[in-house]
mmCIF file of C-alpha atoms and ligand atoms in Angstrom:
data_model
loop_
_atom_site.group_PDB
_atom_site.id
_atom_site.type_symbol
_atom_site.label_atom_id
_atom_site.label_comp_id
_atom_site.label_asym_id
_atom_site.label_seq_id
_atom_site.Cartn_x
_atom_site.Cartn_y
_atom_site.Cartn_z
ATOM 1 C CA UNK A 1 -13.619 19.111 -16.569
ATOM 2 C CA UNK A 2 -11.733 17.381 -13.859
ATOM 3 C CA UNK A 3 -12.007 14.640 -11.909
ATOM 4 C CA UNK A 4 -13.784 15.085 -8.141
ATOM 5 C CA UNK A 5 -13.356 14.329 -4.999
ATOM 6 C CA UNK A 6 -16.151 12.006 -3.439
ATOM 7 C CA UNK A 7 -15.436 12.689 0.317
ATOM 8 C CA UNK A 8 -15.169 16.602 0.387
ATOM 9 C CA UNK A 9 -16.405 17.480 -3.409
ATOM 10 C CA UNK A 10 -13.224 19.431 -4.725
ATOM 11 C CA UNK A 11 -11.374 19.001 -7.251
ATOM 12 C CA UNK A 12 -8.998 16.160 -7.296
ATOM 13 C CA UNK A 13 -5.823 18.387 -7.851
ATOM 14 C CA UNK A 14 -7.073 20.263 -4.864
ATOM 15 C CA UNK A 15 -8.275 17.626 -2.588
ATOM 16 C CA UNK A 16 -6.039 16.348 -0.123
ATOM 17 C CA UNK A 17 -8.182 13.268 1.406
ATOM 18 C CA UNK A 18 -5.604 10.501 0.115
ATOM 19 C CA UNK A 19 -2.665 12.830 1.591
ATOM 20 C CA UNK A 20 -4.359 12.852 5.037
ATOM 21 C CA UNK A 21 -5.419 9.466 4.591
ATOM 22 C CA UNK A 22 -2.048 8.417 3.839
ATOM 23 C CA UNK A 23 -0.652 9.975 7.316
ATOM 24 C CA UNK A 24 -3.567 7.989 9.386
ATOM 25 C CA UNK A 25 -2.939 4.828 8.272
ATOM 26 C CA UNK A 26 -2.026 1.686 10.290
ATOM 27 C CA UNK A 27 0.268 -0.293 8.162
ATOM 28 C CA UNK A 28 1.991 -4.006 8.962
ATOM 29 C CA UNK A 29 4.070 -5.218 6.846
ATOM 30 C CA UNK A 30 4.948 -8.888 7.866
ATOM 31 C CA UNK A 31 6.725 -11.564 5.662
ATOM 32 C CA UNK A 32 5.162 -14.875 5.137
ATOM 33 C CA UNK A 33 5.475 -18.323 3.757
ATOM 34 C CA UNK A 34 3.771 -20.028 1.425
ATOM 35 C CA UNK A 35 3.432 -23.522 -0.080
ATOM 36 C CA UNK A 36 7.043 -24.816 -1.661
ATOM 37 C CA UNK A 37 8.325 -22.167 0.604
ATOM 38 C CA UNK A 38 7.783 -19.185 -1.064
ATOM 39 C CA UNK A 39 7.948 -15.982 0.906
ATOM 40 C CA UNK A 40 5.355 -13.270 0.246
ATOM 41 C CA UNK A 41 5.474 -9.585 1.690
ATOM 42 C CA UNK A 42 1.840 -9.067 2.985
ATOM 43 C CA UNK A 43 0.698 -5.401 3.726
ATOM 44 C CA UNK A 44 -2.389 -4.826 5.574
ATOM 45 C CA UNK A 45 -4.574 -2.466 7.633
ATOM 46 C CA UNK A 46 -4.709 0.002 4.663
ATOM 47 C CA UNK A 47 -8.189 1.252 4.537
ATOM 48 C CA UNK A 48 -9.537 0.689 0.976
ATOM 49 C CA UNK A 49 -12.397 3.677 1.212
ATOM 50 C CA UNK A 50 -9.751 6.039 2.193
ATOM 51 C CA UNK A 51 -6.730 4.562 -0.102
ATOM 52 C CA UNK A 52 -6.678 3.461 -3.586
ATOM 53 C CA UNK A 53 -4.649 -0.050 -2.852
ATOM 54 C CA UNK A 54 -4.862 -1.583 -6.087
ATOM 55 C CA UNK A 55 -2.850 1.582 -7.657
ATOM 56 C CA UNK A 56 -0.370 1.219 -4.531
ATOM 57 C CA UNK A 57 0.053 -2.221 -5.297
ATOM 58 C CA UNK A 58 0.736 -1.275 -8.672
ATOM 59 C CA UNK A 59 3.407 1.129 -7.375
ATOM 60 C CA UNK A 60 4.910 -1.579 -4.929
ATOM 61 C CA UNK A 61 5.240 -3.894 -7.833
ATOM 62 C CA UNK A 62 6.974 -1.546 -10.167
ATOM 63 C CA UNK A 63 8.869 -0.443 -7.346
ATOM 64 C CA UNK A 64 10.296 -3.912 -6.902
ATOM 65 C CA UNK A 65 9.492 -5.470 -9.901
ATOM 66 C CA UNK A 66 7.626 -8.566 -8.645
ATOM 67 C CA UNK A 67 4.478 -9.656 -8.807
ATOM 68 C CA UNK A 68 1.604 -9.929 -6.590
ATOM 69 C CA UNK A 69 -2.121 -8.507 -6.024
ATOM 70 C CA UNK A 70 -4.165 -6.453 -3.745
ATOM 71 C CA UNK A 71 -7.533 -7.813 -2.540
ATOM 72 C CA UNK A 72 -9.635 -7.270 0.970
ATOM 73 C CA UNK A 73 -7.491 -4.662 1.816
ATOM 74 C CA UNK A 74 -4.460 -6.822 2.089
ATOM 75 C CA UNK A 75 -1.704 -6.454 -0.896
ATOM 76 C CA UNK A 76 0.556 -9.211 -1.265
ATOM 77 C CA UNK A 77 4.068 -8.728 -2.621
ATOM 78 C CA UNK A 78 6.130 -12.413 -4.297
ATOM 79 C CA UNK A 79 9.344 -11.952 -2.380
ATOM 80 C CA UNK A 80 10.949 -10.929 0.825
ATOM 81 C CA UNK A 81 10.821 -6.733 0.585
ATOM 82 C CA UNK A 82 10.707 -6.226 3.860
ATOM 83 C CA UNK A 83 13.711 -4.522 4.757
ATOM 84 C CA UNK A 84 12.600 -2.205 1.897
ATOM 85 C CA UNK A 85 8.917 -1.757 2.010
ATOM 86 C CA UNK A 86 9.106 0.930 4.730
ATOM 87 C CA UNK A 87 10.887 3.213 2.341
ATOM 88 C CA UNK A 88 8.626 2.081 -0.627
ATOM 89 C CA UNK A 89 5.815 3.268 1.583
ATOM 90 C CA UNK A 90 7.209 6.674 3.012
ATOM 91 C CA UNK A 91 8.431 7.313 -0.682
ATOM 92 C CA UNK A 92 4.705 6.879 -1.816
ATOM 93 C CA UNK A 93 3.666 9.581 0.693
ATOM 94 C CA UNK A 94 2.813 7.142 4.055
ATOM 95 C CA UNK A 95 4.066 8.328 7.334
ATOM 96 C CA UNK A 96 7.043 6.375 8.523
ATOM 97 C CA UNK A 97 5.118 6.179 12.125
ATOM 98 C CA UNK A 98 2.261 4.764 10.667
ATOM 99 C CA UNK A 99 4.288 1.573 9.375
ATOM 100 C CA UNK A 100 5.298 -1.395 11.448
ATOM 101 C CA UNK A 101 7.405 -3.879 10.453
ATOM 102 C CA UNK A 102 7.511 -7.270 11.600
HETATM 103 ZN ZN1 ZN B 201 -11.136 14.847 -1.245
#
């Protein structure tokens, strides 16, 4: 029995909510510093209902092999990725359009 879909009750190989999701998104990606200097790559406005952003942070980290965490709808990324993010993000199915980086 498969897993399904709690916004439009198909299947989850045949729903498509997360792919629409993903293209309606409106992502920041901004770098910031922290205490001792320490520059994080915060990603917000990714809506938590429609996006799973603990498994995208999971990605993200893999993807760059750093640490970090995903809370409130905000993911935070140890390090400066943002000249990368962008393609991180398209790469993981977001729309290029929907990303702004700062
Ligand atoms: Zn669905």
């Amino acid at each position: 029995m498969s897993e399904i879909c709690s916004t439009c009750g198909l299947p989850k190989e045949l729903c498509v909510c997360e792919t629409i999701a993903k293209e309606s998104q409106k992502i920041t990606a901004a770098l910031e510093k922290r205490k001792f200097g320490k520059p994080y790559t915060v990603i917000v406005g990714i809506d938590e209902k429609e996006i799973d952003i603990k498994d995208l942070a999971r990605k993200l980290k893999e993807k760059f092999a750093c640490g970090g965490t995903a809370k409130d709808g905000k993911i935070e990324l140890q390090g400066n990725h943002v000249t990368k993010v962008r393609q991180a993000l398209v790469s993981l199915g977001f729309a290029p359009e929907t990303i702004d980086v700062k």
